[in-house]
Each structure stands twice: as structure tokens, then as C-alpha cells.
CSV table of C-alpha atoms and ligand atoms in Angstrom, one decimal:
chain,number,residue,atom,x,y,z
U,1,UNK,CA,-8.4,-21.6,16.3
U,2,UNK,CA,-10.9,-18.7,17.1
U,3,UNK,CA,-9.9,-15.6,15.7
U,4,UNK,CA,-9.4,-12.7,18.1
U,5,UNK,CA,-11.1,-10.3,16.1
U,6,UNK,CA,-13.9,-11.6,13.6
U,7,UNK,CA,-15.6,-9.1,11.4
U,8,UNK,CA,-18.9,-10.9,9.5
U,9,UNK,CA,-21.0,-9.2,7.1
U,10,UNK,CA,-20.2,-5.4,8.3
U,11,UNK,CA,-22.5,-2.8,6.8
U,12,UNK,CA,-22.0,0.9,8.1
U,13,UNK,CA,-24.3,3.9,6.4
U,14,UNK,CA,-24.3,7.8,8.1
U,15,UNK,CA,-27.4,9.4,7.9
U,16,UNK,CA,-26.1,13.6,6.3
U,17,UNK,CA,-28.1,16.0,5.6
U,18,UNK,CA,-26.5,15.6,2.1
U,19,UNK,CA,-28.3,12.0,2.4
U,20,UNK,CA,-26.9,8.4,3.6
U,21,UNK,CA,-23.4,7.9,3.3
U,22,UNK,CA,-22.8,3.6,1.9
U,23,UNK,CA,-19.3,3.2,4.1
U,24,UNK,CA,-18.7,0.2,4.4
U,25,UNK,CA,-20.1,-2.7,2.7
U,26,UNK,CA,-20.7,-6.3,3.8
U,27,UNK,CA,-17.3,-6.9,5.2
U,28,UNK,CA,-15.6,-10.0,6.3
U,29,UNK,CA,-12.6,-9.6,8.3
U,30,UNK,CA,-10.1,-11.4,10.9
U,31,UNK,CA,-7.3,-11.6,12.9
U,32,UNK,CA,-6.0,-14.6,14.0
U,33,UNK,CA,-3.7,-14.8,17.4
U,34,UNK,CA,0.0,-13.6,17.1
U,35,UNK,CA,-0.9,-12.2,13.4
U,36,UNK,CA,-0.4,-8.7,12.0
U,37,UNK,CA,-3.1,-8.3,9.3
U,38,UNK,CA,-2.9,-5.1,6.8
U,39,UNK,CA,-6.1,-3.5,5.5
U,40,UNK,CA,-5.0,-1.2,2.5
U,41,UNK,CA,-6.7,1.0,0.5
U,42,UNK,CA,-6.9,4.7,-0.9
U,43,UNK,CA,-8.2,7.4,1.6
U,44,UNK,CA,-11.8,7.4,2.1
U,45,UNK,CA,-12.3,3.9,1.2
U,46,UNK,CA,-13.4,3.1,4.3
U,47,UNK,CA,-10.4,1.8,6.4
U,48,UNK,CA,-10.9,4.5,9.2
U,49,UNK,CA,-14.8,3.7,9.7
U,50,UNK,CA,-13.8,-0.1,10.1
U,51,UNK,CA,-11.4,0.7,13.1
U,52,UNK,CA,-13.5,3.1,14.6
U,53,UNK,CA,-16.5,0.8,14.4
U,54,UNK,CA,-14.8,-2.2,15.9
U,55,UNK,CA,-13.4,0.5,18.6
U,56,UNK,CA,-17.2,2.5,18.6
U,57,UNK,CA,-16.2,5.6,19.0
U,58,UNK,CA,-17.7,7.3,15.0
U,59,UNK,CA,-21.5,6.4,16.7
U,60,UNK,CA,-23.3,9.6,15.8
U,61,UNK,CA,-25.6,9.3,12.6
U,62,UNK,CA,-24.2,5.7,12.2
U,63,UNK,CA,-26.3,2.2,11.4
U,64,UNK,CA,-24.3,-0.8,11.5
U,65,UNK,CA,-25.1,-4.1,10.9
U,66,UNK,CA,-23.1,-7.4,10.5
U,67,UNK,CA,-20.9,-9.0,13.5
U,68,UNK,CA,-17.9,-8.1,15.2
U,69,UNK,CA,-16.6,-10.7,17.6
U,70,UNK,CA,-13.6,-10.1,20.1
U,71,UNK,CA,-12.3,-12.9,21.7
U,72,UNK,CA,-15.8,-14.4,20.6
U,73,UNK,CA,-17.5,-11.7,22.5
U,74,UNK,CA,-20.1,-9.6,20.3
U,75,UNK,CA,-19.4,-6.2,20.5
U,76,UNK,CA,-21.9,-5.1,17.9
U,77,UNK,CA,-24.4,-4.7,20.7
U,78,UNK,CA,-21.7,-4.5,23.6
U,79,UNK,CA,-23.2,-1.0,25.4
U,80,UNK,CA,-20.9,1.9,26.5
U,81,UNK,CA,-19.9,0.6,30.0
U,82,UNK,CA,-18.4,-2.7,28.0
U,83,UNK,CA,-16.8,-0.6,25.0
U,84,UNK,CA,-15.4,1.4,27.8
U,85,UNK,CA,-14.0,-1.5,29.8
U,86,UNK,CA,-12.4,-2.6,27.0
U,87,UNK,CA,-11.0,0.0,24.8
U,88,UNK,CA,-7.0,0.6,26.0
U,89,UNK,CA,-6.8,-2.6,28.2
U,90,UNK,CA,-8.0,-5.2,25.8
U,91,UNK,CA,-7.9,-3.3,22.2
U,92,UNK,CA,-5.2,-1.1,22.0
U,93,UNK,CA,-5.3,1.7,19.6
U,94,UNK,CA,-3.2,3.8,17.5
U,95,UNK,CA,-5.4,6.8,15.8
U,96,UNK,CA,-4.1,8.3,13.3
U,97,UNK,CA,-2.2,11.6,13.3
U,98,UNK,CA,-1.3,9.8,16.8
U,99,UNK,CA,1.9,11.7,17.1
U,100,UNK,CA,-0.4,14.7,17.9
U,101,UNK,CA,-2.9,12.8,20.0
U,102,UNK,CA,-0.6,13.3,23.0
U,103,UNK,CA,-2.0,16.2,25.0
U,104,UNK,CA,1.4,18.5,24.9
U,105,UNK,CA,1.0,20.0,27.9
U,106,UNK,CA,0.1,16.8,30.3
U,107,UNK,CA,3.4,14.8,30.9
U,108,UNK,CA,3.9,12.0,29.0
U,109,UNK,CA,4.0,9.9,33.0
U,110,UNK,CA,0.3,11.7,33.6
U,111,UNK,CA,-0.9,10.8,30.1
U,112,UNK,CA,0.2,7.3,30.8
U,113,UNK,CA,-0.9,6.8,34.5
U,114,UNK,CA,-4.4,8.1,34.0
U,115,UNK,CA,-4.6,5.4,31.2
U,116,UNK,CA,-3.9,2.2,33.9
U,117,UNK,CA,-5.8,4.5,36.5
U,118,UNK,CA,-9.1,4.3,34.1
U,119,UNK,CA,-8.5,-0.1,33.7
U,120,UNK,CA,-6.4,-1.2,36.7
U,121,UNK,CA,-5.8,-0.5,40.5
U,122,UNK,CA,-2.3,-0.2,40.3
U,123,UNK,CA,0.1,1.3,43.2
U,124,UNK,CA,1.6,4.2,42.0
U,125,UNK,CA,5.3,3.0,42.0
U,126,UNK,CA,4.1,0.3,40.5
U,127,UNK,CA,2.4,2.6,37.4
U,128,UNK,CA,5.9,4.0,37.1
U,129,UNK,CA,7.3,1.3,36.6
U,130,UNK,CA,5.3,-0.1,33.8
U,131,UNK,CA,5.0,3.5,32.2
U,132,UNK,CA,8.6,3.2,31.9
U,133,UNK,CA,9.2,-0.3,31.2
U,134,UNK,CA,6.5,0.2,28.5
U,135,UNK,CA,8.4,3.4,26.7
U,136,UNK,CA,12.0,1.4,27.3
U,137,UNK,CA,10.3,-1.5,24.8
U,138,UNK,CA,9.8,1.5,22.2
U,139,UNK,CA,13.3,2.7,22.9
U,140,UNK,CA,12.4,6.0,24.8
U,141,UNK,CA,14.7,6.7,27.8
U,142,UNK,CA,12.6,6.2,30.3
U,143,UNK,CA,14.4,8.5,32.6
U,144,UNK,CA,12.5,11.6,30.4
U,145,UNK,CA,9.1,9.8,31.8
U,146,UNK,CA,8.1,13.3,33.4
U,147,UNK,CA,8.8,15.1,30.1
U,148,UNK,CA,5.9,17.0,28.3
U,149,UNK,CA,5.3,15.4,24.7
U,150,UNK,CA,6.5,18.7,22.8
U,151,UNK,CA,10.2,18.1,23.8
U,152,UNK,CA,10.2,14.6,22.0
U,153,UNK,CA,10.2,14.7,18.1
U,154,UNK,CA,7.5,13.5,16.1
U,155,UNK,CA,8.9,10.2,15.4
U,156,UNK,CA,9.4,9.6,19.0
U,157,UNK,CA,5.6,10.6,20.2
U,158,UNK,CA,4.7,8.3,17.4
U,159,UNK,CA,6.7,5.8,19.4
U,160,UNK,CA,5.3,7.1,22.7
U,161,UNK,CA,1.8,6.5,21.4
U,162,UNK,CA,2.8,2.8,20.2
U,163,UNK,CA,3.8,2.3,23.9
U,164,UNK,CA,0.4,3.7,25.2
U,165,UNK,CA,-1.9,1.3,23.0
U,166,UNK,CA,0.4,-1.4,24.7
U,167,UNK,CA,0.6,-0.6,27.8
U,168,UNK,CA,-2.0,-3.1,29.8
U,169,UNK,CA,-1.1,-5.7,27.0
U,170,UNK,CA,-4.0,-5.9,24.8
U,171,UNK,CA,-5.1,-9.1,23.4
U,172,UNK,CA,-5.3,-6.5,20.0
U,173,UNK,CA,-4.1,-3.1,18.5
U,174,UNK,CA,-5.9,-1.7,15.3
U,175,UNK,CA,-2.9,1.1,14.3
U,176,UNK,CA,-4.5,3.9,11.9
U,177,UNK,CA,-2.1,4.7,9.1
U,178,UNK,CA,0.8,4.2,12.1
U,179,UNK,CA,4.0,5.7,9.1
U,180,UNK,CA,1.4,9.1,7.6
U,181,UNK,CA,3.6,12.2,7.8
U,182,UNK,CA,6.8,10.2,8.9
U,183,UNK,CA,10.0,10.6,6.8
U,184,UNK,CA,11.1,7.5,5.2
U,185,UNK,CA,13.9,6.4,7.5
U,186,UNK,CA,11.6,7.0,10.7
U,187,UNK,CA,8.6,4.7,9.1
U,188,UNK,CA,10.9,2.3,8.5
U,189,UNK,CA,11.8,2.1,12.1
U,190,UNK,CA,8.1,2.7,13.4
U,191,UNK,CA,7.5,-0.7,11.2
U,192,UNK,CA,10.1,-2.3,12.6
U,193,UNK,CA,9.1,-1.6,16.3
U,194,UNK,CA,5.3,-2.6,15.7
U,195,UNK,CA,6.4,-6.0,14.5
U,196,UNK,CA,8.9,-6.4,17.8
U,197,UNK,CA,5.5,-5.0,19.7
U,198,UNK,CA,3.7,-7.7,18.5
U,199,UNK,CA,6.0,-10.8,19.2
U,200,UNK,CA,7.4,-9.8,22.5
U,201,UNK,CA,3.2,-8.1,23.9
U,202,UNK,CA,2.3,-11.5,22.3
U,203,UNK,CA,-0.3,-9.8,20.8
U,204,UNK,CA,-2.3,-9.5,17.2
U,205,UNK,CA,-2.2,-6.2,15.4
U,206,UNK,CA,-5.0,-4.7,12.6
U,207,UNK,CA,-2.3,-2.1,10.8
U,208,UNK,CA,-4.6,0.4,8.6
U,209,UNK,CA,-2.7,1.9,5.8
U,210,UNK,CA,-2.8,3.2,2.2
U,211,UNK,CA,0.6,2.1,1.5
U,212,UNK,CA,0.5,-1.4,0.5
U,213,UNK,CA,4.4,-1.5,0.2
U,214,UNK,CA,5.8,0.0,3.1
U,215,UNK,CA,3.1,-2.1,5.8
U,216,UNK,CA,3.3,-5.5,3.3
U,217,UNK,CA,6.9,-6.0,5.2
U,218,UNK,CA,5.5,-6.7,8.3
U,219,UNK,CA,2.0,-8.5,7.6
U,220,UNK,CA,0.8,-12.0,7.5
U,221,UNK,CA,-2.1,-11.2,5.6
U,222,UNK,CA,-3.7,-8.6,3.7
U,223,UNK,CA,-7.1,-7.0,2.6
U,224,UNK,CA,-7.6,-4.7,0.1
U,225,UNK,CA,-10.3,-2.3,0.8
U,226,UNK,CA,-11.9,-0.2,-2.4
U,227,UNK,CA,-15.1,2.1,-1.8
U,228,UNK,CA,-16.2,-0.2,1.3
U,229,UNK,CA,-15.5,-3.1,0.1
U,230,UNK,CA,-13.1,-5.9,0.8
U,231,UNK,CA,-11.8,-6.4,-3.2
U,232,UNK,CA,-9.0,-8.8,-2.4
U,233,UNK,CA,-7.4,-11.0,0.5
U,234,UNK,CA,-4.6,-13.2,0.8
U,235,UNK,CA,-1.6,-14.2,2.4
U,236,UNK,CA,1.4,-11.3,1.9
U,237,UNK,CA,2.9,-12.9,-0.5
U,238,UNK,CA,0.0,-13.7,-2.3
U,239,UNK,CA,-1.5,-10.0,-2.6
U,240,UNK,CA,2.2,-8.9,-3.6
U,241,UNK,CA,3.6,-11.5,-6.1
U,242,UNK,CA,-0.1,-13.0,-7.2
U,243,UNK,CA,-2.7,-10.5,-6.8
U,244,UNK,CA,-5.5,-10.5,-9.5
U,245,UNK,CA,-7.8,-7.5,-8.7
U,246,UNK,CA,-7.1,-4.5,-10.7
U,247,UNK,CA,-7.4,-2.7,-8.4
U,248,UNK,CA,-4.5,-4.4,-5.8
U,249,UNK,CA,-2.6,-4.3,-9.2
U,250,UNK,CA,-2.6,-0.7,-9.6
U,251,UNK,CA,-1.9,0.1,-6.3
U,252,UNK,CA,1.5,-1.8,-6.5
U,253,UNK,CA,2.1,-0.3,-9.7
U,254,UNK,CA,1.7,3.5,-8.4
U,255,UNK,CA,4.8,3.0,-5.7
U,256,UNK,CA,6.8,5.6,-5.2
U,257,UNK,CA,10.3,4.3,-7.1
U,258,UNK,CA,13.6,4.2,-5.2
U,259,UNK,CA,16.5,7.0,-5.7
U,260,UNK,CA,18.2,4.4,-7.5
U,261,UNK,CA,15.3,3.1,-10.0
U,262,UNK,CA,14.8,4.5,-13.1
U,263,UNK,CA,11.0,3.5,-13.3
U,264,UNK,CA,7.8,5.3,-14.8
U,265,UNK,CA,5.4,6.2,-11.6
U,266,UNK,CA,2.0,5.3,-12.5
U,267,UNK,CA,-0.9,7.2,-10.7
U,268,UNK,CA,-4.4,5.2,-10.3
U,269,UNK,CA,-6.0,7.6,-12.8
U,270,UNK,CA,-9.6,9.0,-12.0
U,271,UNK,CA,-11.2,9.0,-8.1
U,272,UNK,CA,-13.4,6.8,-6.2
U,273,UNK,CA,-17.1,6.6,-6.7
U,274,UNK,CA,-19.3,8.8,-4.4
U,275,UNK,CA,-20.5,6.9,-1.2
U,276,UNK,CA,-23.9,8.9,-1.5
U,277,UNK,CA,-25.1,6.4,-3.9
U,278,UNK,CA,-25.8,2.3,-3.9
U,279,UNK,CA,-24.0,0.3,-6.7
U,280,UNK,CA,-25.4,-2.7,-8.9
U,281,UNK,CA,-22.1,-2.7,-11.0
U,282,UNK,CA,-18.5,-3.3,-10.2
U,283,UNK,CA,-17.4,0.1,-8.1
U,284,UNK,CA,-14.0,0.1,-9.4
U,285,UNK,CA,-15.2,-0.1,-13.0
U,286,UNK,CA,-14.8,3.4,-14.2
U,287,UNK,CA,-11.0,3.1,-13.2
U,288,UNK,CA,-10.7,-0.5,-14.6
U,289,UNK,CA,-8.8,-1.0,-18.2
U,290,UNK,CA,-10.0,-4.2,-17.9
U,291,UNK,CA,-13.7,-4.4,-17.8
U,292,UNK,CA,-16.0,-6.0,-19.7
U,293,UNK,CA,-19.7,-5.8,-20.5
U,294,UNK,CA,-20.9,-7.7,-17.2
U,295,UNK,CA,-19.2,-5.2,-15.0
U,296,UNK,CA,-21.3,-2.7,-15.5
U,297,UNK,CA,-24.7,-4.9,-15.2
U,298,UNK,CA,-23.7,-7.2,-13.0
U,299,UNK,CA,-21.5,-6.8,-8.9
U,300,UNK,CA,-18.5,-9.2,-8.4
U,301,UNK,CA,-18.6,-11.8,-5.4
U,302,UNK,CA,-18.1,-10.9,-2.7
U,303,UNK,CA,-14.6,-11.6,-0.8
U,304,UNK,CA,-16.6,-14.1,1.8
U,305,UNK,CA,-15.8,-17.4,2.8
U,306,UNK,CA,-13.5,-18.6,-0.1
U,307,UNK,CA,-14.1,-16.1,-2.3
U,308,UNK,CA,-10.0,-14.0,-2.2
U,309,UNK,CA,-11.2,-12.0,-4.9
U,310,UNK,CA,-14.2,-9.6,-5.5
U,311,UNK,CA,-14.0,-9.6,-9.2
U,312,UNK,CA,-15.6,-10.6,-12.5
U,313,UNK,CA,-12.4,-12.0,-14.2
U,314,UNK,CA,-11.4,-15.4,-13.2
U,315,UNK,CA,-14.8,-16.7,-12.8
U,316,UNK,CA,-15.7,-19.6,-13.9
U,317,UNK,CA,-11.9,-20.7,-14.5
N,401,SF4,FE1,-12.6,-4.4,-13.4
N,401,SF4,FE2,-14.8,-5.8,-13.9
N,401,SF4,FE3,-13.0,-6.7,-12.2
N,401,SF4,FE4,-14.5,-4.6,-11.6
N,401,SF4,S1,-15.3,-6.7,-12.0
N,401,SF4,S2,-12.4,-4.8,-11.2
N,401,SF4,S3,-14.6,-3.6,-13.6
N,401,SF4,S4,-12.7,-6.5,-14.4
């Protein structure tokens, strides 16, 4: 089945005046129809720049190369007219901080009309309708349609903003870090409602996140994203119960613990390694207690074709 979106072989530097920035790295990617996929990692890894170079809206000072095919259409060279067309009716998107993307002094019926009005000729009864058919499916009353967003609560402009990426039924929806700055119970809910987005929009969803534990509930799939690169993939229960990068293993390990566990937190000790400079060694291998001697001469595979893990254990088993 083709995917609906398939990232080959993505490379994204930005030229600084501190010198080239190595964002992302040769990454392989995709999203098959119906799926949710996760793409985890610790801010600054690169998870941001992926979404925002599928959606090409991060263009200044950037060079990309690689392939990224929606609905087997290559958008690496797509134009702005096309991008256009396409962002909010066929790729939905949640940024993140979205619960303050709304403008607060626009009514949330405007913000939402002017969205079909750029896509679709629409009557305007018609626009109502959906506008509040659309915030009824992410349990908002629709009868406060011609509220301003700063009388809803942030959990509910996060909903509101869930209901805008889905609006005109996008074949996808890339959600940036959809729970950040959420309190627990309200995440919960906003994963909840992404996974009922996607089964009754019928559509496939890229959910960007640094918490591997909260988003693993609702995804399919994972990757694991460290310093640009993809450093493991698998199915959910693969990354969870079997991963083997060190990496994907720390990151499970540093959970926050339940009230009722009695557990020992542990932090991933020391930071990520600058993206100013090019790397002939493993990247994660100053945070690794597992490296060996080849780690620091030679790079891992790379996580491409069958390759589920981008590390220097486990080869040659
Ligand atoms: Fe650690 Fe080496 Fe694997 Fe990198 S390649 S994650 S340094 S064991």
C-alpha cells in the first residue's frame, strides 16, 4: 500500500552566521493510511524541523535534500502556490504551543471560516455548519461558535485547534508536541480525542513528542529521533517492551513515576551534541554506558530499509 506520507533520505542544514546548522540527517520516515506514527525525541533533536519541512514553512537559510512524497506527490520541489493549496485542506497541522495559536481576539467561527474560505467555496451556512459540526467531534458546544478563544480554557483551545487541523478532512495531520504545558488529566484526554480524530476523519496522524510514554498509548509505530537522526523504529510494542538503542532505553527509564510508585527517576545524564559540527562517530556516544571502541571511530547504520536500529551493538548477531 503506498504510504501517505514517505520521507527518503531527508537532510536539512541552516546556513547562521554562527555557521551551518546539521538538523536533520538522512532520514527515512512514513505513514501508512489510518496509522498514528510517533516521532520521539529530546527537544532540539530535530522533531520540529521534520514537521515544518514536510509542511515548508522553516524555508529561510534552509538546504534540504532527500524526498518527501505525499500521496506520492513530491513536495520537495512542490512551489509555494502548491504548499499553499495544500497545507490545512490536505495536511492538517497542529503547531506547537497551539493552544495560543488561536488569535484571541478573532472569534473562534472567523478563525475557522477564513480557513475553508482560503481551500473551498463553501456557502456560508454551510461553513457554519461544518465549523460546528467540526468543534462538536472535539466536544466543544458548538453553540459558543461566536466566542473569542480567551473565554475557553487552555485545554479546550487545544481541542479547538485539533478541530481546525481537521476541519476540511486531511488525508494527514503532523501534531507538534499536541500534550506540552497540559496538566496530566487534560493530556490524557487530548490523547484520547486525537486517536477518535483519526478513526472517525479516517485519516493518518504524525504525533511529534518528547514523551515517549504518554504518546506510545495511541501509536502504531514509533521513531526515535536523537541529534537528527532516526536511532530506532518499530512497531509500539516493539520500541516499548524490546527496544535496543540506548538511547530509546534511557528515555523509558527517565519517566516521570506514578504517585503510587516508589521508583528512582533517572535523568538522561549530559546534553546533546552541538549541531554546528558533522559527526564520524556514534552522536549519542558521550551519553552511552555502553560504548565500545568502534563507536567513536566508526557511525552506526543507518535506520533505512531494514535496518530498526542505528547502533553498533547487535551487529553482526
Ligand atoms: Fe552507544 Fe555505541 Fe550504540 Fe552509539 S553505537 S548508542 S555509542 S553502543
Amino acid at each position: 500500500m503506498m504510504p501517505v506520507l514517505d520521507i527518503q533520505g531527508l537532510t536539512v542544514d541552516f546556513s547562521t552566521t554562527e555557521g551551518i546548522h546539521y538538523v536533520l540527517k538522512n532520514v527515512d520516515l512514513n505513514v501508512n493510511k489510518g496509522e498514528i506514527v510517533g516521532l520521539i525525541g529530546e527537544s532540539g533533536s530535530g522533531k520540529s524541523t521534520l514537521a515544518m519541512t514536510v509542511l515548508d514553512i522553516n524555508s529561510r537559510n534552509r538546504k534540504r535534500s532527500g524526498s518527501i512524497r505525499f500521496m506520492n506527490e513530491e513536495l520537495i520541489n512542490a512551489g509555494t502556490q502548491r504548499m499553499r493549496e495544500l497545507r490545512g485542506r490536505h495536511i492538517g497541522f497542529v503547531p506547537q504551543s497551539s493552544m495560543n495559536a488561536l488569535n484571541p481576539l478573532v472569534r473562534v467561527s472567523k478563525q475557522f471560516t477564513e480557513t475553508i474560505k482560503d481551500h473551498i467555496n463553501m456557502p456560508a451556512q454551510q461553513m457554519l455548519e461544518l465549523t460546528e459540526k467540526t468543534l462538536e467531534m472535539v466536544a466543544i458546544d458548538p453553540s459558543r461558535v461566536n466566542s473569542f478563544p480567551y473565554e475557553f480554557s487552555g485545554g479546550q483551545r487545544q481541542r479547538i485547534m485539533i478541530a481546525l487541523s481537521m476541519l476540511l478532512s486531511p488525508k494527514l495531520i503532523i501534531a507538534d508536541e499536541p500534550t506540552t504545558a497540559l496538566d496530566a488529566t487534560v493530556q490524557s484526554k487530548i490523547i484520547d480525542l486525537l486517536k477518535e480524530v483519526v478513526e472517525q476523519k479516517h485519516t493518518s496522524m504524525l504525533v511529534i513528542s518528547h514523551d515517549l510514554h504518554t504518546i506510545s498509548r495511541i501509536c502504531d509505530r514509533i521513531y526515535i529521533m536523537y541529534a537528527g537522526r532516526i536511532v530506532e523504529t518499530g512497531s509500539t510494542e516493539q520500541i516499548m517492551h524490546h527496544s535496543e538503542h540506548p538511547y530509546t532505553q534511557k528515555l523509558l527509564a527517565s519517566r516521570l513515576p506514578l504517585m503510587s510508585e516508589h521508583v528512582k527517576v533517572k535523568g538522561i545524564s549530559g546534553k546533546p551534541p552541538s549541531t554546528l559540527m558533522e559527526y564520524s562517530r556514534c552522536e549519542f556516544l558521550e551519553r552511552c554506558d555502553r560504548a565500545s571502541v568502534i563507536c567513536k571511530t566508526k557511525r552506526p547504520p543507518e535506520c533505512i530499509d531494514n535496518v530498526r536500529v542505528a547502533c553498533h551493538l547487535g551487529e553482526g548477531t
